[in-house]
C-alpha positions as protocol buffer text, in pm:
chain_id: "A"
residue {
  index: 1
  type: UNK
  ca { x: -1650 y: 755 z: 460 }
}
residue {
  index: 2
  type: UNK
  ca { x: -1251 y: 746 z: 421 }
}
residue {
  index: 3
  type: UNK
  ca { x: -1025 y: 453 z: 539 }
}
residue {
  index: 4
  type: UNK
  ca { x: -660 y: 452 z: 551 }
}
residue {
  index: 5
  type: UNK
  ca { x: -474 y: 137 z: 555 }
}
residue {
  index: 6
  type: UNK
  ca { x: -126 y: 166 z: 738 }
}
residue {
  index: 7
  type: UNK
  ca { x: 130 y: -40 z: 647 }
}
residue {
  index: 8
  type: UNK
  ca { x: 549 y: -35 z: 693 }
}
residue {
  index: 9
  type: UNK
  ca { x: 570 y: -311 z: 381 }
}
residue {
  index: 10
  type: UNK
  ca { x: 450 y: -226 z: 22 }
}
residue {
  index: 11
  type: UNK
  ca { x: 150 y: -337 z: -108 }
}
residue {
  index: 12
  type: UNK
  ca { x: 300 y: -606 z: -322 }
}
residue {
  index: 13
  type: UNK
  ca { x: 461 y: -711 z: -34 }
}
residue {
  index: 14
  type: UNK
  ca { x: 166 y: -754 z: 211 }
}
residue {
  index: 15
  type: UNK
  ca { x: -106 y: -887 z: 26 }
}
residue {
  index: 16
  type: UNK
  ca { x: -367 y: -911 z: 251 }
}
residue {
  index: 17
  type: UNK
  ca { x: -374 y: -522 z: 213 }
}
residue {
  index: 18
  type: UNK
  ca { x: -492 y: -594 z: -125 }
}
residue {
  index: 19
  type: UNK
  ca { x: -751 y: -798 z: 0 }
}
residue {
  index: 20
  type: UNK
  ca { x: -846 y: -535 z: 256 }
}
residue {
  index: 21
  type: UNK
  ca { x: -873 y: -284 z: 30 }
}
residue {
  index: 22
  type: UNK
  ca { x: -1109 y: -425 z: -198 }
}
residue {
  index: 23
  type: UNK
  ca { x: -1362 y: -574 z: 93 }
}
residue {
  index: 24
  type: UNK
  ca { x: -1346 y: -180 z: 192 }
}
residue {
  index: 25
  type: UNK
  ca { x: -1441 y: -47 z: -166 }
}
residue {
  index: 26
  type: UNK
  ca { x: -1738 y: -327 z: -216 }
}
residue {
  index: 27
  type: UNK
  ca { x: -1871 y: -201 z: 128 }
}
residue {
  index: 28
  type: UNK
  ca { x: -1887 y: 194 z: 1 }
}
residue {
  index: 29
  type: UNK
  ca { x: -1571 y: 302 z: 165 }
}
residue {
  index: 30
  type: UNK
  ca { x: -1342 y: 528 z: -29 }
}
residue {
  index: 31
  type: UNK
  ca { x: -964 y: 331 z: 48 }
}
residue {
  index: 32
  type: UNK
  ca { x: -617 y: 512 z: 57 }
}
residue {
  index: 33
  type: UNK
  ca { x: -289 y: 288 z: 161 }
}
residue {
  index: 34
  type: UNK
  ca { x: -34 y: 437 z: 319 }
}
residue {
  index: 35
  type: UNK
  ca { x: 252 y: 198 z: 283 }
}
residue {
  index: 36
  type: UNK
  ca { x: 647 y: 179 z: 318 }
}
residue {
  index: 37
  type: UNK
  ca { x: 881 y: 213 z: 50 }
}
residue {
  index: 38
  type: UNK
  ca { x: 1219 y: -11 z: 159 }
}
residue {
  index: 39
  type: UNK
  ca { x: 1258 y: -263 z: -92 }
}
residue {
  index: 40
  type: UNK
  ca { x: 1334 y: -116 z: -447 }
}
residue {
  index: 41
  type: UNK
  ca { x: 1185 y: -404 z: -623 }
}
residue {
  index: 42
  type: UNK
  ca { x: 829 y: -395 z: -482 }
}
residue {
  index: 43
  type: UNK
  ca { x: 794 y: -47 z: -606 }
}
residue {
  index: 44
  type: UNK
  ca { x: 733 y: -203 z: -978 }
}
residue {
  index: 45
  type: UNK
  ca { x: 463 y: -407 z: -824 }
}
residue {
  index: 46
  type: UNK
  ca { x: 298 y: -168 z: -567 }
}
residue {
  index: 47
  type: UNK
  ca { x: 45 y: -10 z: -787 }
}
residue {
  index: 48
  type: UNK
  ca { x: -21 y: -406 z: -928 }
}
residue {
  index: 49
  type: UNK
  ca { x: -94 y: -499 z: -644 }
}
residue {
  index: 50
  type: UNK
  ca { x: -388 y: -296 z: -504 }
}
residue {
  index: 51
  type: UNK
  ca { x: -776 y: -191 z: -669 }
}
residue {
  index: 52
  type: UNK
  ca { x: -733 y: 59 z: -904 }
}
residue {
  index: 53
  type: UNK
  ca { x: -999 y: 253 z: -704 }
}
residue {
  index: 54
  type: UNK
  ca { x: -757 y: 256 z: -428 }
}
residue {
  index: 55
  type: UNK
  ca { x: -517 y: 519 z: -386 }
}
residue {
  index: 56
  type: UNK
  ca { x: -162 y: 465 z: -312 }
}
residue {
  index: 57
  type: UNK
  ca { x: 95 y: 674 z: -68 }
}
residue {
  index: 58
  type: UNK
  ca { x: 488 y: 536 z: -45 }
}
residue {
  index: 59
  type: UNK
  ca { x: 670 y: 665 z: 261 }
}
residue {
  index: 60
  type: UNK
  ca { x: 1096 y: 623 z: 164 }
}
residue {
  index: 61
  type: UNK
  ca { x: 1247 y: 481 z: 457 }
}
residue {
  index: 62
  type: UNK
  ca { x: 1562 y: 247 z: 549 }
}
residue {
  index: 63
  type: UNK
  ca { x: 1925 y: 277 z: 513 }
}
residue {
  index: 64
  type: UNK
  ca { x: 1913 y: 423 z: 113 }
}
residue {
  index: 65
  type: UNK
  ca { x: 1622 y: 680 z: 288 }
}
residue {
  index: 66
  type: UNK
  ca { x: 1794 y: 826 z: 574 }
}
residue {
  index: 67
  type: UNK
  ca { x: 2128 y: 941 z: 555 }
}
């Protein structure tokens, strides 16, 4: 089975998504986070901060995103 974690803050920003993720992948589950990309200095850490089993979609949004 497939779970997507939602999230509007990056990964390094939120960590308990970390700590989702990697209770998910012990049980069996295949993980993929779907989190926001606002602050430019979390980007550097998003990939840090999750399982490297875990795969990782940024969505741009905020002021820089939308004209």
């Amino acid at each position: 089975m497939h779970i997507c974690i939602l999230s509007p803050f990056n990964a390094a920003e939120n960590p308990r998504i970390a700590k989702e993720a990697a209770a998910l992948l012990d049980a069996g589950y295949r993980v993929t986070v779907v989190c926001g990309r606002y602050a430019g200095w979390s980007q550097r850490f998003a990939a840090d901060a999750l399982p490297q089993a875990c795969s990782i979609k940024e969505v741009r949004y905020g002021p820089g995103a939308a004209p």
